[in-house]
mmCIF file of C-alpha atoms in Angstrom:
data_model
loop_
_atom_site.group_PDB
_atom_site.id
_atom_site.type_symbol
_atom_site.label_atom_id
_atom_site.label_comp_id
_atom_site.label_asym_id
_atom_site.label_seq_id
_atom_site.Cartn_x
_atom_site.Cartn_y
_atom_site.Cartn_z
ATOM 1 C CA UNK A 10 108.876 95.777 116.667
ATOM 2 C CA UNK A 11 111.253 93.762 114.707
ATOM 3 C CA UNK A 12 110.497 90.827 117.626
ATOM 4 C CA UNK A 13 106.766 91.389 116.939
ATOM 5 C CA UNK A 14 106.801 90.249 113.371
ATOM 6 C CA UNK A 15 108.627 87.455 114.378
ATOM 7 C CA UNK A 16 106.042 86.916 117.161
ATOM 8 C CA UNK A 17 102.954 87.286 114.405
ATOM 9 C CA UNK A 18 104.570 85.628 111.794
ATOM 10 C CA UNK A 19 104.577 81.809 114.014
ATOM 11 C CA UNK A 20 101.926 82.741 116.911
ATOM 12 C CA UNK A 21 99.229 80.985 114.400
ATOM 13 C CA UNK A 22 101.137 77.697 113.708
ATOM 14 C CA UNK A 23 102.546 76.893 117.398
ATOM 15 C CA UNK A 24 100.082 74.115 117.356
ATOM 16 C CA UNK A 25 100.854 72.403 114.000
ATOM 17 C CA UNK A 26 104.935 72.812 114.008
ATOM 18 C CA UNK A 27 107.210 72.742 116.942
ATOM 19 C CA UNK A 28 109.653 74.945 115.219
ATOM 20 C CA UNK A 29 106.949 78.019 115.087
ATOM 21 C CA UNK A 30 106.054 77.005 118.546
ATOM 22 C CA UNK A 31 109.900 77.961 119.513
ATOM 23 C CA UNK A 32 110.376 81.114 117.399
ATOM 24 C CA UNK A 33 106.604 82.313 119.446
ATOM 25 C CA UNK A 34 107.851 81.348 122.741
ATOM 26 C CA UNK A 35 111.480 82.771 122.434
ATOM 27 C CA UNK A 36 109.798 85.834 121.007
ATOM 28 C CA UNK A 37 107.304 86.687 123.718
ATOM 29 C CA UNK A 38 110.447 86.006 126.457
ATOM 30 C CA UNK A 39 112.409 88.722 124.294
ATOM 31 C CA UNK A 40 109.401 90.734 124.438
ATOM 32 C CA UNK A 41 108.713 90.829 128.304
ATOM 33 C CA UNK A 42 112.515 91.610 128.953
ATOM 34 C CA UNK A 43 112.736 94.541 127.074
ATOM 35 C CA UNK A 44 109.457 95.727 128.281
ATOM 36 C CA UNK A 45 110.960 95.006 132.072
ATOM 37 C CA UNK A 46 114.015 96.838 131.145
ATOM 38 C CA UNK A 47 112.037 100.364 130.394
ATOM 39 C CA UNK A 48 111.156 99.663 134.360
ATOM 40 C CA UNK A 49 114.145 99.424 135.431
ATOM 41 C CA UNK A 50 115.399 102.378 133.574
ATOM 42 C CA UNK A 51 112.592 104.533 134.669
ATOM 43 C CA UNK A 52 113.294 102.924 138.494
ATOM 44 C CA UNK A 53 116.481 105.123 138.202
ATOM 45 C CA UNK A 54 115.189 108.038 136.625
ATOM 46 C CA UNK A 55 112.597 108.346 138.596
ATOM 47 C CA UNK A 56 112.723 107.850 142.385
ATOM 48 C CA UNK A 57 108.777 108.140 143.166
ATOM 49 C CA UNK A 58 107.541 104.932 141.879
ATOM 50 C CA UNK A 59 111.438 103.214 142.148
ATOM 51 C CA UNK A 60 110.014 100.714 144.482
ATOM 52 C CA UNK A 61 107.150 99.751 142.168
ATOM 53 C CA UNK A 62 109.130 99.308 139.556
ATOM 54 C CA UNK A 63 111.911 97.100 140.393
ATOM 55 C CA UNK A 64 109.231 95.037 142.182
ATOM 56 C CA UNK A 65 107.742 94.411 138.593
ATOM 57 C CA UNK A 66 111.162 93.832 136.973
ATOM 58 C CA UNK A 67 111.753 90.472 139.395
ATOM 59 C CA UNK A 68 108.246 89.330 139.733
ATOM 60 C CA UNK A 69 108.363 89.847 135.668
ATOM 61 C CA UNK A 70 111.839 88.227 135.465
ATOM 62 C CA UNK A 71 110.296 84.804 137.354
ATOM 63 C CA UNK A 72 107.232 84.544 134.824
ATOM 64 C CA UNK A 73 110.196 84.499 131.812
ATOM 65 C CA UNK A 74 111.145 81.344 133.607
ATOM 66 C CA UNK A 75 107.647 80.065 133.504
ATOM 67 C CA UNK A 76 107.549 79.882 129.866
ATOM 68 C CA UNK A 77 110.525 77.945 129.442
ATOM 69 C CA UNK A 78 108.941 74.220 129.590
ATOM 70 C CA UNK A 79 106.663 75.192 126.269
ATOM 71 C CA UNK A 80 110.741 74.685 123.965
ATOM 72 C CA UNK A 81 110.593 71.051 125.043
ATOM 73 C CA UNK A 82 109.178 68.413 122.475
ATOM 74 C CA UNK A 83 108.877 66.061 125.771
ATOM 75 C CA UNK A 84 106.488 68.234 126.870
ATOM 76 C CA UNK A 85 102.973 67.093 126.085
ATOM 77 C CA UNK A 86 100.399 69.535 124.917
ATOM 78 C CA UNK A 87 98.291 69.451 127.814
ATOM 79 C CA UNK A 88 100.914 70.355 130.038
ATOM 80 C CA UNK A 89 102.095 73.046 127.613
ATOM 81 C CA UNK A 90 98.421 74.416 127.795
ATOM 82 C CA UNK A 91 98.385 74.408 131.401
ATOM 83 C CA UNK A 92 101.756 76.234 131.765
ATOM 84 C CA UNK A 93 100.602 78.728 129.418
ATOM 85 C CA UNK A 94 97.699 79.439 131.853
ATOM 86 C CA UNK A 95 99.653 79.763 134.903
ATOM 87 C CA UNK A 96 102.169 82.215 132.827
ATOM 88 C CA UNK A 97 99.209 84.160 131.996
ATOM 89 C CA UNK A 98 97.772 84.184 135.379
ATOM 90 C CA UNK A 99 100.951 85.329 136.981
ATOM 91 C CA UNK A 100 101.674 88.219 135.032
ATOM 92 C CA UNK A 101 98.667 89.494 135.845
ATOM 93 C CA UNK A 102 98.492 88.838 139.282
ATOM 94 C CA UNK A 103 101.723 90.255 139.375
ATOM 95 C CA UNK A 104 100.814 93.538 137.527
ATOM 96 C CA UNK A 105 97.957 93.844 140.014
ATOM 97 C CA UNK A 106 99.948 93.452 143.747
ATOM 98 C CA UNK A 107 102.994 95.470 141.957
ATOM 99 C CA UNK A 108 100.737 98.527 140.836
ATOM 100 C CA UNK A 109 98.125 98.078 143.218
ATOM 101 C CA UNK A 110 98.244 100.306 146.590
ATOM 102 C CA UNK A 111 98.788 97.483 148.608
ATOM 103 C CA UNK A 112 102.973 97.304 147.914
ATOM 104 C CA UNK A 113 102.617 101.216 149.234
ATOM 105 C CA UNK A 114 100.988 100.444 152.158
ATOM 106 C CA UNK A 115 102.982 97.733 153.113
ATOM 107 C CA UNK A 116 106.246 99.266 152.192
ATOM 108 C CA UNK A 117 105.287 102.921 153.641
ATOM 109 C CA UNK A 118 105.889 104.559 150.186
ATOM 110 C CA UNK A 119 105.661 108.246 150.085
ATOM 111 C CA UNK A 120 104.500 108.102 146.695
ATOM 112 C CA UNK A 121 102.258 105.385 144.334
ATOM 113 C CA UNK A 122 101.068 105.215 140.848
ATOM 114 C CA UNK A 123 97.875 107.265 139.528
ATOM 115 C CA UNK A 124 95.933 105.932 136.417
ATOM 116 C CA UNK A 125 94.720 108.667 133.726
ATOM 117 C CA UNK A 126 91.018 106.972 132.993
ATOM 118 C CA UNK A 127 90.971 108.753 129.788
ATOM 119 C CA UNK A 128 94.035 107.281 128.266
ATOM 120 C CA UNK A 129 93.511 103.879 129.687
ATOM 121 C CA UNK A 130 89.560 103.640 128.335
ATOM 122 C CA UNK A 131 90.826 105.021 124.896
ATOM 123 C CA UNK A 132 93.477 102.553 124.760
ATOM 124 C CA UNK A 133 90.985 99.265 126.228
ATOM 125 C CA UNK A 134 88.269 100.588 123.708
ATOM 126 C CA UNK A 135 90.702 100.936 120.690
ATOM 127 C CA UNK A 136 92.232 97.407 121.406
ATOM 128 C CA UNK A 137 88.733 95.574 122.032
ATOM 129 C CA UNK A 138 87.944 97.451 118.275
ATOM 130 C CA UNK A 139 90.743 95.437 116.907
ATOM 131 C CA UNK A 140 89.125 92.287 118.366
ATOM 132 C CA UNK A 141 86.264 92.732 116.846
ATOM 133 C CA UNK A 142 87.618 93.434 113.668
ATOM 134 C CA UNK A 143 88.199 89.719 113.652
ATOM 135 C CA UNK A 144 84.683 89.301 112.959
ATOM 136 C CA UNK A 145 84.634 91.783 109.792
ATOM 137 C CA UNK A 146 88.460 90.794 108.219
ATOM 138 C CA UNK A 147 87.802 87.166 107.111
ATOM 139 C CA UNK A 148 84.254 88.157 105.621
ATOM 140 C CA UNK A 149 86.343 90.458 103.389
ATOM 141 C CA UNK A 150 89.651 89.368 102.883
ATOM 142 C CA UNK A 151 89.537 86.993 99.660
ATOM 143 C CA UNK A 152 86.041 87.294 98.526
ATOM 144 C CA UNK A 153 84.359 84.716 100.790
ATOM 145 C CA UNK A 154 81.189 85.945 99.887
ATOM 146 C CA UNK A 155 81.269 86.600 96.072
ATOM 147 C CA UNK A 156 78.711 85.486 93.599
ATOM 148 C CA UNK A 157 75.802 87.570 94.236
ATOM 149 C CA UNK A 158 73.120 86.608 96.521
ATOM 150 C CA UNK A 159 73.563 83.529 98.672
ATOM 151 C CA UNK A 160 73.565 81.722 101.477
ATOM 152 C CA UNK A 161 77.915 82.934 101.857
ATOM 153 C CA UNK A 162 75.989 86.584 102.042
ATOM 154 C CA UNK A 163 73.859 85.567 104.334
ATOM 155 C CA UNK A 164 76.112 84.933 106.850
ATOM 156 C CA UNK A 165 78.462 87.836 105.824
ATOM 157 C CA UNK A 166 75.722 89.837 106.825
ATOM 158 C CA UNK A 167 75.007 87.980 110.551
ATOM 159 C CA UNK A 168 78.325 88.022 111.396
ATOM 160 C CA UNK A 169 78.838 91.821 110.740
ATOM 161 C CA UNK A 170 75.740 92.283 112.580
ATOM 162 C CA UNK A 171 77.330 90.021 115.559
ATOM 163 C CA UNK A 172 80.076 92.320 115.803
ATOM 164 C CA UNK A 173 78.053 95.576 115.582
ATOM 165 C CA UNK A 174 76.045 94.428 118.494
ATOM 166 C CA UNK A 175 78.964 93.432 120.537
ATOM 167 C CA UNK A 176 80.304 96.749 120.012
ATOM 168 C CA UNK A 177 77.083 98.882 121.075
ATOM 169 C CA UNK A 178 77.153 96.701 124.598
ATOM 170 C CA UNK A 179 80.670 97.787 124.887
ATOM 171 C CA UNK A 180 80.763 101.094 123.826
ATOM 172 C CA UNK A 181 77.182 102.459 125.696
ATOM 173 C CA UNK A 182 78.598 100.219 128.715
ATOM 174 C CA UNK A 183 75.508 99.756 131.328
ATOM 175 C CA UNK A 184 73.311 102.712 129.323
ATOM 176 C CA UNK A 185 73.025 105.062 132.704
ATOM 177 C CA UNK A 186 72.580 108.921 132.208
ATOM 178 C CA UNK A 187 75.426 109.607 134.901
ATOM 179 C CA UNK A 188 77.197 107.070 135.702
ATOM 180 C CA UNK A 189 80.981 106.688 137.776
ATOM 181 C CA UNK A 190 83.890 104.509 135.802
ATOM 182 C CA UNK A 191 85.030 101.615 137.465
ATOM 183 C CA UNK A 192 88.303 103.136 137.705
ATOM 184 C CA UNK A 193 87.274 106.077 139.404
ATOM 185 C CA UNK A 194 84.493 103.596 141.683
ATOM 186 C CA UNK A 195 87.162 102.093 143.646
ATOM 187 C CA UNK A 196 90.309 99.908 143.733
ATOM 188 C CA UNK A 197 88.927 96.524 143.214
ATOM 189 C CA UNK A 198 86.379 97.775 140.645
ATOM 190 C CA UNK A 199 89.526 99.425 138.871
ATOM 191 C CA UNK A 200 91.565 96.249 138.291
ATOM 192 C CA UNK A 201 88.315 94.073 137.260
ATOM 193 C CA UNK A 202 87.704 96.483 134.609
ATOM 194 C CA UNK A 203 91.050 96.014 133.644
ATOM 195 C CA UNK A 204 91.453 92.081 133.648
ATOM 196 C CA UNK A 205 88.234 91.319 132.842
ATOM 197 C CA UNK A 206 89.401 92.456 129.049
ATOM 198 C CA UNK A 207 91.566 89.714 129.053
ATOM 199 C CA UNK A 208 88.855 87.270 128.352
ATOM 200 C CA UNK A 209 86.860 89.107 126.867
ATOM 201 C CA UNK A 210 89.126 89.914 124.242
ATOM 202 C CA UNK A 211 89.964 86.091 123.775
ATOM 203 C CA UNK A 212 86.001 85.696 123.646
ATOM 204 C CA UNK A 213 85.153 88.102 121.284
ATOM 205 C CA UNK A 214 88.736 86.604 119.186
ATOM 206 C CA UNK A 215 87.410 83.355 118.966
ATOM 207 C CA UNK A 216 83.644 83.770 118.686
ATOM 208 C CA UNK A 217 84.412 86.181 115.583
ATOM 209 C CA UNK A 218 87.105 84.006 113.795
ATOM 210 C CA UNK A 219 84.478 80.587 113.644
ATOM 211 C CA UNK A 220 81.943 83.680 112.628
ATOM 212 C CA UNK A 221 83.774 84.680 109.595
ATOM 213 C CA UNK A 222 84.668 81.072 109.112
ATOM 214 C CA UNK A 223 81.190 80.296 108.483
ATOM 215 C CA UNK A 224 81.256 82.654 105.608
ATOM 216 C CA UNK A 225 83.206 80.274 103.266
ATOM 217 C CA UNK A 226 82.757 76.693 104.634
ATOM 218 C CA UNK A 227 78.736 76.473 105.288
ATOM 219 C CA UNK A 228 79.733 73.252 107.862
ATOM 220 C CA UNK A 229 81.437 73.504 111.201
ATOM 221 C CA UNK A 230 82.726 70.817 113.243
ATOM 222 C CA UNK A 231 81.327 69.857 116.466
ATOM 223 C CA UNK A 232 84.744 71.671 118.040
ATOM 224 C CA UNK A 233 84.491 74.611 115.616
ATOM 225 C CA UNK A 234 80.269 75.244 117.221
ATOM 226 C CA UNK A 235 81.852 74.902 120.516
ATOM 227 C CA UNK A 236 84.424 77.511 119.958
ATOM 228 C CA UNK A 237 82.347 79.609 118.766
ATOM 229 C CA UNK A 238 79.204 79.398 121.737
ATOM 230 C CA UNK A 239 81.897 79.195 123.755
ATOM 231 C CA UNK A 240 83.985 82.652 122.500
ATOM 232 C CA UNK A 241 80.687 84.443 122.141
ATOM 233 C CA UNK A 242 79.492 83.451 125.942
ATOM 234 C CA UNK A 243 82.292 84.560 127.923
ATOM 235 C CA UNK A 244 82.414 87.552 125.429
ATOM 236 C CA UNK A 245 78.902 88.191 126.136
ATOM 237 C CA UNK A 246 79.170 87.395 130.439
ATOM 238 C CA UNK A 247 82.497 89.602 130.257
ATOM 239 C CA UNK A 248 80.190 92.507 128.729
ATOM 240 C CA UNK A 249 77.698 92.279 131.454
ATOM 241 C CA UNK A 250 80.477 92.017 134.278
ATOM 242 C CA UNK A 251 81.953 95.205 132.750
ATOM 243 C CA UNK A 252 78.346 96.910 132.861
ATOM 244 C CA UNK A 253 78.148 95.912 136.574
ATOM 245 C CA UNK A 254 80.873 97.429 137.492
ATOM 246 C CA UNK A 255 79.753 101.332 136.546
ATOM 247 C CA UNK A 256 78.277 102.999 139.262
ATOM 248 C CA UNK A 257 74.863 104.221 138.412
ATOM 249 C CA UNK A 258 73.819 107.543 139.248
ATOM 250 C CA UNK A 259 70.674 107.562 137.713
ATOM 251 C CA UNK A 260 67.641 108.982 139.593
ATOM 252 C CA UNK A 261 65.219 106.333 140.595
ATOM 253 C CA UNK A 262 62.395 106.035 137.669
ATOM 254 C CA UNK A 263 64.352 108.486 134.933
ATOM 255 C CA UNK A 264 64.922 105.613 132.483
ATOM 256 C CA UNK A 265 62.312 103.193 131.310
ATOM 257 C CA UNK A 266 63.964 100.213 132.891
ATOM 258 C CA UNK A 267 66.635 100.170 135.580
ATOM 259 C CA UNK A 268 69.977 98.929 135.116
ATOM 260 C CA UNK A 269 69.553 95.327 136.483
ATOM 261 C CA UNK A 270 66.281 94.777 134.024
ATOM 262 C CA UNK A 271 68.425 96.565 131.283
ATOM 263 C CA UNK A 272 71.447 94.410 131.368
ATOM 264 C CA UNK A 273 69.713 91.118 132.493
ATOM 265 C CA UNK A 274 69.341 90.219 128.686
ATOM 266 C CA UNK A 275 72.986 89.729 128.473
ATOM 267 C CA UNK A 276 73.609 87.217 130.828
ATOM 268 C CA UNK A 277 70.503 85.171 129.177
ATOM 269 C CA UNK A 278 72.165 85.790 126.238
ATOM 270 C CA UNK A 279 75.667 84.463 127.558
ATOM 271 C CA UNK A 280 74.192 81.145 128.333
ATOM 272 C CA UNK A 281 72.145 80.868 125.528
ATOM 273 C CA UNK A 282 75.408 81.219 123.025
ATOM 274 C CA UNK A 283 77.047 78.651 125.473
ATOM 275 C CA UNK A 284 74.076 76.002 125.099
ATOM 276 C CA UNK A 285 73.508 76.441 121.524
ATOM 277 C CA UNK A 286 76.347 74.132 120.160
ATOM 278 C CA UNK A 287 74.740 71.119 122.516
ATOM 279 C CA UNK A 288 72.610 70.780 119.414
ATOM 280 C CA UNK A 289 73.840 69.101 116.033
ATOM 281 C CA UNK A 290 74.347 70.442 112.551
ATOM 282 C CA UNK A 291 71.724 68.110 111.424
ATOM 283 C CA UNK A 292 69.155 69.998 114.464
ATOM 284 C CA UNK A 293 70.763 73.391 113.487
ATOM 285 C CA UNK A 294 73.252 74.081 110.714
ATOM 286 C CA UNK A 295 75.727 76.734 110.611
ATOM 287 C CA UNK A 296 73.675 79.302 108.752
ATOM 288 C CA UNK A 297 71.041 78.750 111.102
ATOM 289 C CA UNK A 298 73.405 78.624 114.249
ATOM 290 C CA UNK A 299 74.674 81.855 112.915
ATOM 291 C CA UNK A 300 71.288 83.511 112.402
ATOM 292 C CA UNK A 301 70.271 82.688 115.567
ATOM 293 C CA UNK A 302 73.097 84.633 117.264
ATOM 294 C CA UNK A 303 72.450 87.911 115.033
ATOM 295 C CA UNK A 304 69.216 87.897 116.344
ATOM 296 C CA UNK A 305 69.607 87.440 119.599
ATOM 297 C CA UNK A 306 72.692 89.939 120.155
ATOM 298 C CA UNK A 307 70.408 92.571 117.742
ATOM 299 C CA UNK A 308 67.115 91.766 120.220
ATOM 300 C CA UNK A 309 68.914 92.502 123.109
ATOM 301 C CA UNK A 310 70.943 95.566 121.858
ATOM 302 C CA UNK A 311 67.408 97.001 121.187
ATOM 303 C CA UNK A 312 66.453 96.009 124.869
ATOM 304 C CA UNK A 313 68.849 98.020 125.915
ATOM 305 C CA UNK A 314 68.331 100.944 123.574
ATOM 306 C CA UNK A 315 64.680 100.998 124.848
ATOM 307 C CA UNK A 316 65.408 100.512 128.374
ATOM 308 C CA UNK A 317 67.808 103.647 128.369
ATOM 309 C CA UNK A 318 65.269 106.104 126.967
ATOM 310 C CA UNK A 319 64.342 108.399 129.177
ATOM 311 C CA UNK A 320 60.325 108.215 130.400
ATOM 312 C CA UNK A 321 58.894 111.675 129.157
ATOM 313 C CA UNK A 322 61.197 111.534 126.079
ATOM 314 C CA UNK A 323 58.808 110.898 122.856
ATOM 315 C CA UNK A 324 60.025 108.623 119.840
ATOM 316 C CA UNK A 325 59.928 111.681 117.761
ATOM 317 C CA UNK A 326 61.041 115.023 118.768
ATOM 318 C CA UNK A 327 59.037 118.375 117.822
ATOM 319 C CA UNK A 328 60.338 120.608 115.400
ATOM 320 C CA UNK A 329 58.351 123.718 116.659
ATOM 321 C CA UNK A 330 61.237 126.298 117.424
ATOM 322 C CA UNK A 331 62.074 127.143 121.364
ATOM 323 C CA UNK A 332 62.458 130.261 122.380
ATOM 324 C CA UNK A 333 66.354 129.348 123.085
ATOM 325 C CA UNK A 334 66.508 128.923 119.315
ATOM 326 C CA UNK A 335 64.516 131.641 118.471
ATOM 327 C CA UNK A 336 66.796 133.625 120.185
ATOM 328 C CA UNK A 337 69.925 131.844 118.403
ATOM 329 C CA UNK A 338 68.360 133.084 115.063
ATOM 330 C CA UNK A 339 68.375 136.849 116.132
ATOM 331 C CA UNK A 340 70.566 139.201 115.110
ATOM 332 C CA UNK A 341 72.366 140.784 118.025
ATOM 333 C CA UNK A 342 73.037 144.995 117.783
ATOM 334 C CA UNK A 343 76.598 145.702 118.167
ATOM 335 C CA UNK A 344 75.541 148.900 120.241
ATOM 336 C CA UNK A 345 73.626 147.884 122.775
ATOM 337 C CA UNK A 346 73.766 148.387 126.331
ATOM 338 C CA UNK A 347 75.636 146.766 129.236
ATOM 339 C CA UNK A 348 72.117 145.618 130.835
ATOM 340 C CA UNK A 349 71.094 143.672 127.720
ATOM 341 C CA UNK A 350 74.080 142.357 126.664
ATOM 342 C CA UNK A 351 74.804 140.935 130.415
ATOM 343 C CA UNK A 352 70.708 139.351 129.828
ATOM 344 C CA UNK A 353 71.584 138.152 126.711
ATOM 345 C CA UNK A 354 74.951 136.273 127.535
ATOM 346 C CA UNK A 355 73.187 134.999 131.044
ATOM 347 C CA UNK A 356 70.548 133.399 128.465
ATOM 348 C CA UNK A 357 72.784 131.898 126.310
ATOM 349 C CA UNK A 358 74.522 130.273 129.558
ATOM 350 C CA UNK A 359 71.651 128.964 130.596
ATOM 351 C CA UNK A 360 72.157 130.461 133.974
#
């Protein structure tokens, strides 16, 4: 934790002082050892997944090594950029053929690692949360908006609605009654749900932090508009990749719209946020640019929201009582006998 802070304190600055740049790389290498040395210590606690383990402490150990070019002034930023991509890109290829059941197959292990879905969707849902609280920090944090009614709450207001709508697609998935997680789907469906966060969250990060920047400076750069159609595209393509990959269950015609008509929107949607900054702030300013996106992302949350209504269900539902409610209200006679207390538990059951 201590390494963290040191970690958050330069991660922001790596591009404007070589000296931050240092602190973040040196941190993150401190970081990955100690996380490899919990492997190693379980590898000798634990003798089922020993194998796995120290495979993931040296493939680990070589990716330390990869970082090692980003301390060098002599290095230019490009290249620095580049090795940071093949860093990333090797950890998680390495995480994948390490924890993957290919190393068991190939090594005849007896045993291999299990996933709990439950712990691993809380803890993907509750990180892509903190993502999008990107969008809804800077439009609080010092007042950006103050001063009553204006064009600064204007696109508070978008950019909150931005992130609300990025969190519905994420949180109702592909909309199906019964559906199957990826995890549970198959193997390769398993790790794409898994990687595919890593993008997304860098998406979503970047799309919301030029969001909330529009908040207190009402003009972007030409870089700033392509950060931000570019962030909220591959957030918005990741979305509908993760939709894909839940099996639906549905029966055919119990929805309004199937799941390909349902999540079609958000592909449209992905390019459309990618071709938006080809225009210029003089064509489209930044309150406009920003308006644009809340409406889009809110139109085709409510696409979806229609499409995954069932086809006898009415907008309204009745409030005439049902007999199962009826029944509810009714007092029950302590002495009664064993025939109607077996009918009246078998009700309640709904057997």
């Amino acid at each position: 934790m201590a390494v963290l802070v040191v970690y958050g304190n330069n991660a922001n600055l790596v591009a404007e002082d070589n000296a931050a740049l240092r602190a973040t790389v040196v941190s993150y290498i401190v970081l990955r050892f100690s996380q490899i040395c919990f492997y190693a210590l379980y590898s000798i606690a634990s003798h089922h997944h020993r194998t796995q383990n120290r495979a993931y402490f040296l493939l680990i150990s070589i990716s330390i090594c990869i970082w090692i070019p980003l301390l060098f002034e002599s290095v230019s930023v490009r290249t620095k950029v580049a090795v940071a991509i093949i860093g990333i890109i090797y950890e998680e290829v390495s995480y994948v053929l390490t924890f993957g059941p290919w190393v068991a197959r190939w090594l005849n292990l007896d045993y291999t690692t299990a996933v709990d879905i439950d712990h691993e969707n809380d803890r993907y849902t509750a990180f892509t949360i903190l993502v999008l609280g990107e969008f809804t920090y800077a439009i609080l944090v010092g007042s950006p908006a103050k001063g009553g009614l204006n064009l600064n709450v204007m696109r508070a207001i978008w950019t909150l609605v931005i992130a609300f709508c990025f969190n519905s697609m994420y949180v109702y998935c592909d909309g199906s009654v019964d559906h199957k997680h990826p995890i549970r789907r198959a193997v390769w469906s398993a790790f794409a749900w898994l990687l595919i966060h890593l993008p997304l969250s860098g998406g979503l990060l970047v799309g919301g932090h030029i969001s909330a920047a529009t908040v207190r400076n009402s003009h972007l750069t030409p870089g700033q508009r392509w950060l931000w159609g570019g962030g909220l595209g591959v957030g918005t393509f990741c979305l509908f990749l993760i939709a894909l990959l839940y099996e639906d269950n549905d029966q055919d015609g119990l929805l309004r719209f199937s799941k390909t008509l349902r999540l079609w929107p958000r592909l449209a949607l992905s390019l459309i946020f990618i071709l938006l900054p080809i225009t210029s702030e003089d064509q489209i300013n930044s309150t406009q640019l920003v308006s644009i996106g809340a409406g889009l992302t809110l139109a085709v949350v409510a696409w979806e929201v229609f499409g995954s209504l069932e086809r006898d269900v009415g907008l309204f539902e009745s409030w005439r009582k049902h007999e199962a409610d009826e029944l509810d209200d009714e007092e029950v006679p302590i002495n009664q006998s064993e025939d109607d207390r077996q009918h009246y538990e078998t009700f309640n059951d709904g057997s």
